[in-house]
Amino acid sequence: MVGEDIGERLAGHWGTDRLHIEPFPGTAGKVRFDPALVLDVLRVMRDELQFAHLAMVAGIDWEKHREVLYALWSDERKQYILLSADIPAEAAHIESASSIYPSANWHEREAWELVGITFDHHPDLRHLLTPDGYKFHPLLRSFKLHEPETLEVKRRDV
Amino acid sequence: MSTPVTGAAKVPSAEPAPTEGDLPMVDQPAVSFVEIETLRAREFIPAAKEALSSMALEKGQAEVIRPVFNWAGRNSLFPLHWGLACCAIEFAAAFGARWDAERFGVVPRSSPRQCDLMIVNGTVTWKVAHKLITLYEQMPDPKWVIAMGNCATGGGPFRTAYSVVPGVDKLVPVDVYIAGCPPRPEALLDGILRLEQLIRDRRE
């Protein structure tokens, strides 16, 4: 079920050329937006449309470009909504959402180290699952197996 | 309390003397066990020290001290109490009531400072690698490592994964490898007993 009021509210803010909503099964819809708008869209989602919970931030490698996916949950509407932004693979940058949703912190760290999407102004962009100094982004399609066997293990002097 | 038996006095008894082959006749030992049992604790240690010193003078120090240390070490192996993956379930079962590894003197300890055995029970990732090395370096010498299961031995089914160390022997020296996915508690006990064999044959 597409939330018509969501589409109207978003179109009222930015029009339909930089942002449009399409149906997506099981959710209130999938919003594709210009990556430059990410903080504004998320703030409208949280403050005006009652999507108070950021459930997931994911990154997808489509080789030509990469996609950042946000899943929001609303307790009032009992619905999920997906937000997606396409960013070019050669300059995979997007603004960090952790100033609006603090739960984005670790999700963005994971998306950064596995898919290689850099989140600007992230408070703590360190490795989460792979060790410090890990040079690869292992969930990219260009990644080859057996490369990590050459990884040098260093003692971390704490 | 029984008085110490000297064996010098033979009291003639009314019973008929046993014929040869009827009862096993044991010669009186040079030092009676009763005498040792009557020693107090503070007297036992000097007596044992004197006995060992005389043996060491007679046979050479390495021949006496090394077996004593090997005997003590292999009968009180203290493994590090930690778990990495599903092998830790079998590790826990081996110390439960059914298999009871503590009857071999194997007692898991929670601090690496008190351990002399590291049982790597599970998949070692690169993320945990330097923590494993730190734990190994915190253990006092002499120390041993058992690689339990296929993951610790060679990476197992995750050998080609981007995050898995292909064998814990890339990080620390391993004494005993145990195959299995996961190995049963009997296999873990067999590995511990084989490690005890290695310690028994240890020569500095």
Tab-separated table of C-alpha atoms in Angstrom:
chain	number	residue	atom	x	y	z
A	1	MET	CA	0.000	0.000	0.000
A	2	VAL	CA	1.550	3.254	-1.115
A	3	GLY	CA	1.125	6.044	1.377
A	4	GLU	CA	-0.440	8.754	-0.820
A	5	ASP	CA	0.084	11.431	1.786
A	6	ILE	CA	3.790	10.596	1.889
A	7	GLY	CA	4.115	11.095	-1.850
A	8	GLU	CA	2.135	14.335	-1.747
A	9	ARG	CA	4.145	15.694	1.176
A	10	LEU	CA	7.477	14.877	-0.447
A	11	ALA	CA	6.386	16.228	-3.844
A	12	GLY	CA	5.269	19.414	-2.129
A	13	HIS	CA	8.768	19.903	-0.775
A	14	TRP	CA	10.951	19.068	-3.771
A	15	GLY	CA	8.769	18.322	-6.769
A	16	THR	CA	8.963	15.037	-8.646
A	17	ASP	CA	12.092	15.590	-10.692
A	18	ARG	CA	14.580	15.169	-7.822
A	19	LEU	CA	12.497	12.680	-5.875
A	20	HIS	CA	9.703	10.238	-6.656
A	21	ILE	CA	7.941	7.425	-4.836
A	22	GLU	CA	7.102	4.058	-6.370
A	23	PRO	CA	5.267	1.031	-4.982
A	24	PHE	CA	7.317	-1.637	-3.230
A	25	PRO	CA	5.667	-4.802	-1.884
A	26	GLY	CA	5.322	-5.053	1.877
A	27	THR	CA	6.167	-1.426	2.519
A	28	ALA	CA	4.658	2.002	2.157
A	29	GLY	CA	6.753	2.456	-0.969
A	30	LYS	CA	10.239	3.096	-2.204
A	31	VAL	CA	11.427	6.686	-2.431
A	32	ARG	CA	14.214	7.398	-4.900
A	33	PHE	CA	15.848	10.703	-4.190
A	34	ASP	CA	18.797	12.846	-5.190
A	35	PRO	CA	21.712	11.973	-2.842
A	36	ALA	CA	22.285	15.685	-2.178
A	37	LEU	CA	18.888	15.776	-0.444
A	38	VAL	CA	19.559	12.960	2.026
A	39	LEU	CA	19.582	14.968	5.254
A	40	ASP	CA	16.512	17.023	4.268
A	41	VAL	CA	14.518	13.957	3.222
A	42	LEU	CA	15.387	12.058	6.403
A	43	ARG	CA	14.510	15.047	8.567
A	44	VAL	CA	11.085	15.375	6.905
A	45	MET	CA	10.568	11.634	7.315
A	46	ARG	CA	11.343	11.777	11.018
A	47	ASP	CA	9.672	15.059	12.012
A	48	GLU	CA	6.665	15.339	9.682
A	49	LEU	CA	5.838	11.768	8.622
A	50	GLN	CA	6.386	9.936	11.948
A	51	PHE	CA	9.083	7.525	10.750
A	52	ALA	CA	10.959	7.601	14.035
A	53	HIS	CA	13.044	4.433	13.665
A	54	LEU	CA	15.886	3.833	11.223
A	55	ALA	CA	15.971	0.045	10.908
A	56	MET	CA	18.746	-0.412	8.360
A	57	VAL	CA	21.313	1.299	6.178
A	58	ALA	CA	22.599	-0.883	3.375
A	59	GLY	CA	24.849	-0.482	0.390
A	60	ILE	CA	24.499	-2.285	-2.941
A	61	ASP	CA	27.162	-2.552	-5.621
A	62	TRP	CA	25.640	-2.377	-9.135
A	63	GLU	CA	29.129	-2.075	-10.744
A	64	LYS	CA	28.228	1.088	-12.732
A	65	HIS	CA	26.874	2.813	-9.650
A	66	ARG	CA	26.214	2.065	-6.001
A	67	GLU	CA	22.952	2.360	-4.139
A	68	VAL	CA	22.430	3.443	-0.536
A	69	LEU	CA	19.276	2.035	0.987
A	70	TYR	CA	17.552	3.250	4.143
A	71	ALA	CA	14.677	1.341	5.759
A	72	LEU	CA	12.508	3.385	8.116
A	73	TRP	CA	9.789	2.110	10.434
A	74	SER	CA	6.837	4.066	11.759
A	75	ASP	CA	5.049	2.935	14.901
A	76	GLU	CA	2.096	5.204	14.102
A	77	ARG	CA	1.607	3.853	10.579
A	78	LYS	CA	2.825	0.291	11.324
A	79	GLN	CA	4.723	0.440	8.056
A	80	TYR	CA	8.194	0.331	6.644
A	81	ILE	CA	9.367	2.664	3.914
A	82	LEU	CA	12.472	2.347	1.770
A	83	LEU	CA	14.597	5.292	0.704
A	84	SER	CA	17.195	4.811	-1.973
A	85	ALA	CA	19.832	7.042	-3.527
A	86	ASP	CA	22.114	6.183	-6.446
A	87	ILE	CA	25.676	7.427	-6.227
A	88	PRO	CA	28.426	7.023	-8.845
A	89	ALA	CA	30.947	4.259	-8.208
A	90	GLU	CA	33.975	6.460	-8.858
A	91	ALA	CA	32.869	9.012	-6.224
A	92	ALA	CA	30.906	6.953	-3.693
A	93	HIS	CA	30.168	9.689	-1.178
A	94	ILE	CA	27.002	10.534	0.709
A	95	GLU	CA	26.268	12.569	3.803
A	96	SER	CA	26.058	10.593	7.044
A	97	ALA	CA	22.603	10.141	8.553
A	98	SER	CA	23.857	9.676	12.107
A	99	SER	CA	23.150	13.302	13.032
A	100	ILE	CA	19.436	12.604	12.505
A	101	TYR	CA	19.208	8.905	13.368
A	102	PRO	CA	22.009	7.906	15.810
A	103	SER	CA	21.359	4.251	14.975
A	104	ALA	CA	22.869	4.866	11.535
A	105	ASN	CA	26.341	4.932	13.072
A	106	TRP	CA	27.244	1.247	12.980
A	107	HIS	CA	25.217	0.519	9.831
A	108	GLU	CA	27.207	3.140	7.963
A	109	ARG	CA	30.479	1.779	9.293
A	110	GLU	CA	29.500	-1.640	7.929
A	111	ALA	CA	28.418	-0.259	4.554
A	112	TRP	CA	31.659	1.703	4.338
A	113	GLU	CA	33.985	-1.212	4.959
A	114	LEU	CA	32.087	-3.863	2.990
A	115	VAL	CA	30.814	-1.912	-0.058
A	116	GLY	CA	33.135	1.067	-0.003
A	117	ILE	CA	30.624	3.893	0.396
A	118	THR	CA	32.129	6.832	2.281
A	119	PHE	CA	29.780	8.666	4.630
A	120	ASP	CA	30.852	12.270	5.009
A	121	HIS	CA	30.858	13.855	8.474
A	122	HIS	CA	30.448	10.468	10.147
A	123	PRO	CA	31.446	10.787	13.828
A	124	ASP	CA	33.441	7.545	14.028
A	125	LEU	CA	34.133	5.895	10.676
A	126	ARG	CA	36.262	2.963	11.834
A	127	HIS	CA	36.310	-0.692	10.844
A	128	LEU	CA	33.487	-2.685	12.397
A	129	LEU	CA	33.797	-6.277	11.133
A	130	THR	CA	37.207	-6.342	9.468
A	131	PRO	CA	40.478	-5.602	11.268
A	132	ASP	CA	42.120	-2.200	11.387
A	133	GLY	CA	44.226	-1.571	8.326
A	134	TYR	CA	42.132	-3.873	6.122
A	135	LYS	CA	42.629	-2.592	2.597
A	136	PHE	CA	39.791	-4.349	0.752
A	137	HIS	CA	36.038	-3.837	0.389
A	138	PRO	CA	35.114	-7.532	0.298
A	139	LEU	CA	31.485	-7.298	-0.853
A	140	LEU	CA	32.339	-5.427	-4.044
A	141	ARG	CA	31.887	-7.478	-7.187
A	142	SER	CA	35.454	-6.662	-8.248
A	143	PHE	CA	36.857	-8.308	-5.082
A	144	LYS	CA	38.777	-11.549	-5.601
A	145	LEU	CA	39.087	-14.369	-3.103
A	146	HIS	CA	42.396	-15.312	-1.464
A	147	GLU	CA	43.637	-11.764	-1.447
A	148	PRO	CA	43.315	-11.505	2.352
A	149	GLU	CA	45.745	-14.369	2.854
A	150	THR	CA	48.464	-11.856	2.127
A	151	LEU	CA	47.173	-9.596	4.884
A	152	GLU	CA	49.821	-8.863	7.439
A	153	VAL	CA	48.758	-9.331	11.032
A	154	LYS	CA	50.013	-6.594	13.287
A	155	ARG	CA	49.819	-6.441	17.016
A	156	ARG	CA	47.750	-3.565	18.197
A	157	ASP	CA	49.623	-1.850	20.977
A	158	VAL	CA	46.910	-0.451	23.206
B	1	MET	CA	46.822	-45.621	65.764
B	2	SER	CA	49.167	-48.366	64.712
B	3	THR	CA	52.694	-48.377	65.890
B	4	PRO	CA	55.444	-48.333	63.267
B	5	VAL	CA	56.297	-51.803	62.107
B	6	THR	CA	59.977	-52.497	62.255
B	7	GLY	CA	59.792	-56.024	60.972
B	8	ALA	CA	62.573	-57.128	63.296
B	9	ALA	CA	60.474	-58.974	65.811
B	10	LYS	CA	58.578	-62.003	64.672
B	11	VAL	CA	55.959	-63.101	67.068
B	12	PRO	CA	55.407	-66.833	66.959
B	13	SER	CA	51.743	-67.510	66.524
B	14	ALA	CA	49.629	-70.471	67.225
B	15	GLU	CA	48.413	-70.659	63.652
B	16	PRO	CA	50.139	-73.092	61.318
B	17	ALA	CA	52.786	-71.504	59.148
B	18	PRO	CA	51.534	-70.892	55.575
B	19	THR	CA	52.993	-73.177	53.005
B	20	GLU	CA	54.822	-71.904	49.974
B	21	GLY	CA	52.457	-70.642	47.277
B	22	ASP	CA	49.615	-70.250	49.665
B	23	LEU	CA	50.077	-66.560	50.450
B	24	PRO	CA	52.134	-63.983	48.607
B	25	MET	CA	55.053	-63.194	50.824
B	26	VAL	CA	56.482	-59.702	50.402
B	27	ASP	CA	59.850	-58.752	51.735
B	28	GLN	CA	59.847	-55.892	54.142
B	29	PRO	CA	60.712	-52.682	52.199
B	30	ALA	CA	63.769	-50.694	53.194
B	31	VAL	CA	61.623	-47.708	54.174
B	32	SER	CA	58.320	-48.637	55.618
B	33	PHE	CA	55.240	-46.941	54.200
B	34	VAL	CA	54.022	-46.579	57.717
B	35	GLU	CA	57.031	-44.443	58.495
B	36	ILE	CA	56.256	-42.145	55.576
B	37	GLU	CA	52.637	-41.923	56.600
B	38	THR	CA	53.597	-40.875	60.091
B	39	LEU	CA	55.656	-37.951	58.799
B	40	ARG	CA	54.156	-34.569	59.415
B	41	ALA	CA	53.736	-32.200	56.469
B	42	ARG	CA	56.613	-30.015	57.602
B	43	GLU	CA	58.806	-33.086	57.784
B	44	PHE	CA	57.711	-34.495	54.445
B	45	ILE	CA	59.082	-31.716	52.249
B	46	PRO	CA	62.650	-31.856	53.681
B	47	ALA	CA	62.567	-35.647	53.396
B	48	ALA	CA	61.423	-35.484	49.764
B	49	LYS	CA	64.001	-32.780	49.055
B	50	GLU	CA	66.748	-34.926	50.559
B	51	ALA	CA	65.661	-37.972	48.569
B	52	LEU	CA	65.509	-36.002	45.317
B	53	SER	CA	68.859	-34.340	46.012
B	54	SER	CA	70.552	-37.660	46.548
B	55	MET	CA	68.961	-38.986	43.351
B	56	ALA	CA	70.071	-35.881	41.471
B	57	LEU	CA	73.638	-36.316	42.711
B	58	GLU	CA	73.559	-39.924	41.693
B	59	LYS	CA	71.905	-39.684	38.229
B	60	GLY	CA	72.424	-36.043	37.231
B	61	GLN	CA	70.086	-33.142	37.746
B	62	ALA	CA	68.390	-33.149	34.317
B	63	GLU	CA	67.510	-36.804	34.624
B	64	VAL	CA	65.588	-36.228	37.845
B	65	ILE	CA	64.153	-32.729	37.741
B	66	ARG	CA	62.819	-32.821	34.175
B	67	PRO	CA	60.611	-35.915	34.685
B	68	VAL	CA	59.235	-34.424	37.875
B	69	PHE	CA	58.312	-31.187	36.121
B	70	ASN	CA	56.859	-33.091	33.150
B	71	TRP	CA	54.812	-35.253	35.465
B	72	ALA	CA	53.484	-32.259	37.357
B	73	GLY	CA	52.797	-30.246	34.206
B	74	ARG	CA	50.986	-32.890	32.230
B	75	ASN	CA	48.712	-33.778	35.121
B	76	SER	CA	47.600	-30.203	35.714
B	77	LEU	CA	46.998	-28.723	32.258
B	78	PHE	CA	44.983	-25.537	32.675
B	79	PRO	CA	43.329	-24.487	29.397
B	80	LEU	CA	42.109	-20.981	28.735
B	81	HIS	CA	38.349	-20.748	29.251
B	82	TRP	CA	37.168	-19.107	26.060
B	83	GLY	CA	35.119	-20.005	23.026
B	84	LEU	CA	35.302	-18.807	19.454
B	85	ALA	CA	32.575	-20.736	17.631
B	86	CYS	CA	30.540	-23.940	17.710
B	87	CYS	CA	33.519	-26.079	18.807
B	88	ALA	CA	33.168	-24.276	22.131
B	89	ILE	CA	29.923	-26.217	22.682
B	90	GLU	CA	31.845	-29.493	22.481
B	91	PHE	CA	34.563	-27.927	24.609
B	92	ALA	CA	31.952	-27.156	27.256
B	93	ALA	CA	30.483	-30.651	26.999
B	94	ALA	CA	33.931	-32.180	27.563
B	95	PHE	CA	34.095	-30.437	30.929
B	96	GLY	CA	30.553	-31.385	31.907
B	97	ALA	CA	29.363	-34.338	33.934
B	98	ARG	CA	29.295	-36.851	31.109
B	99	TRP	CA	32.910	-36.676	29.863
B	100	ASP	CA	34.413	-34.822	32.833
B	101	ALA	CA	37.823	-33.763	31.569
B	102	GLU	CA	38.715	-32.627	35.080
B	103	ARG	CA	39.557	-36.217	35.997
B	104	PHE	CA	42.710	-35.680	33.904
B	105	GLY	CA	43.538	-32.551	35.852
B	106	VAL	CA	42.364	-30.292	33.007
B	107	VAL	CA	40.675	-27.302	34.619
B	108	PRO	CA	39.598	-24.283	32.545
B	109	ARG	CA	40.848	-21.010	33.968
B	110	SER	CA	39.521	-17.588	33.070
B	111	SER	CA	42.805	-15.699	33.110
B	112	PRO	CA	45.610	-16.374	30.631
B	113	ARG	CA	48.102	-15.704	33.429
B	114	GLN	CA	47.001	-18.946	35.088
B	115	CYS	CA	46.962	-21.080	31.930
B	116	ASP	CA	49.480	-23.234	30.149
B	117	LEU	CA	47.204	-24.573	27.396
B	118	MET	CA	45.251	-22.665	24.755
B	119	ILE	CA	42.513	-24.671	23.036
B	120	VAL	CA	41.536	-22.723	19.906
B	121	ASN	CA	37.960	-23.923	19.578
B	122	GLY	CA	36.476	-22.305	16.523
B	123	THR	CA	36.869	-20.091	13.491
B	124	VAL	CA	39.638	-17.524	13.906
B	125	THR	CA	38.892	-14.290	12.079
B	126	TRP	CA	41.394	-11.595	11.229
B	127	LYS	CA	39.487	-9.310	13.557
B	128	VAL	CA	40.241	-11.533	16.555
B	129	ALA	CA	43.756	-12.486	15.426
B	130	HIS	CA	45.732	-9.929	17.367
B	131	LYS	CA	43.625	-10.533	20.472
B	132	LEU	CA	44.467	-14.243	20.206
B	133	ILE	CA	48.164	-13.407	19.896
B	134	THR	CA	47.924	-11.109	22.922
B	135	LEU	CA	46.274	-13.854	24.985
B	136	TYR	CA	48.949	-16.323	23.910
B	137	GLU	CA	51.710	-13.936	24.886
B	138	GLN	CA	50.129	-13.378	28.286
B	139	MET	CA	50.342	-17.079	29.131
B	140	PRO	CA	53.446	-18.069	31.133
B	141	ASP	CA	55.948	-20.526	29.728
B	142	PRO	CA	55.850	-23.461	29.182
B	143	LYS	CA	52.663	-23.305	27.104
B	144	TRP	CA	50.945	-25.409	24.487
B	145	VAL	CA	48.278	-24.877	21.827
B	146	ILE	CA	45.632	-27.321	20.603
B	147	ALA	CA	43.902	-26.453	17.309
B	148	MET	CA	40.439	-27.945	17.813
B	149	GLY	CA	38.364	-28.621	14.713
B	150	ASN	CA	38.755	-27.973	11.028
B	151	CYS	CA	38.438	-24.189	11.238
B	152	ALA	CA	41.319	-23.748	13.655
B	153	THR	CA	43.346	-26.356	11.772
B	154	GLY	CA	43.063	-24.935	8.270
B	155	GLY	CA	40.164	-22.532	7.987
B	156	GLY	CA	37.644	-25.294	7.353
B	157	PRO	CA	34.706	-24.433	5.079
B	158	PHE	CA	35.507	-20.736	5.474
B	159	ARG	CA	39.066	-21.026	4.202
B	160	THR	CA	38.512	-18.748	1.216
B	161	ALA	CA	36.410	-16.220	3.088
B	162	TYR	CA	37.670	-12.665	3.275
B	163	SER	CA	37.614	-12.537	7.057
B	164	VAL	CA	38.955	-15.930	8.184
B	165	VAL	CA	42.504	-16.903	9.114
B	166	PRO	CA	43.329	-20.092	7.134
B	167	GLY	CA	44.651	-22.015	10.127
B	168	VAL	CA	45.643	-20.740	13.546
B	169	ASP	CA	49.217	-21.926	12.947
B	170	LYS	CA	49.627	-18.740	10.886
B	171	LEU	CA	49.481	-16.914	14.238
B	172	VAL	CA	50.825	-19.147	17.038
B	173	PRO	CA	52.728	-22.480	17.097
B	174	VAL	CA	50.377	-25.450	17.361
B	175	ASP	CA	51.220	-28.727	19.121
B	176	VAL	CA	48.160	-30.911	18.489
B	177	TYR	CA	45.590	-30.722	15.679
B	178	ILE	CA	42.162	-32.308	16.199
B	179	ALA	CA	40.084	-33.045	13.094
B	180	GLY	CA	36.308	-32.889	13.064
B	181	CYS	CA	33.531	-30.411	12.458
B	182	PRO	CA	33.098	-30.169	15.348
B	183	PRO	CA	35.147	-32.927	17.036
B	184	ARG	CA	33.296	-34.878	19.678
B	185	PRO	CA	34.379	-34.520	23.318
B	186	GLU	CA	36.093	-37.903	23.062
B	187	ALA	CA	38.284	-36.488	20.292
B	188	LEU	CA	39.141	-33.482	22.441
B	189	LEU	CA	40.081	-35.778	25.326
B	190	ASP	CA	42.187	-37.849	22.923
B	191	GLY	CA	43.975	-34.706	21.806
B	192	ILE	CA	44.647	-33.719	25.406
B	193	LEU	CA	46.038	-37.177	26.169
B	194	ARG	CA	48.272	-36.998	23.094
B	195	LEU	CA	49.504	-33.633	24.305
B	196	GLU	CA	50.304	-35.307	27.632
B	197	GLN	CA	52.365	-37.848	25.669
B	198	LEU	CA	54.280	-34.968	24.082
B	199	ILE	CA	54.928	-33.429	27.492
B	200	ARG	CA	56.040	-36.783	28.893
B	201	ASP	CA	58.748	-37.026	26.218
B	202	ARG	CA	59.788	-33.413	26.644
B	203	ARG	CA	63.539	-32.793	27.070
B	204	GLU	CA	64.082	-29.075	27.620
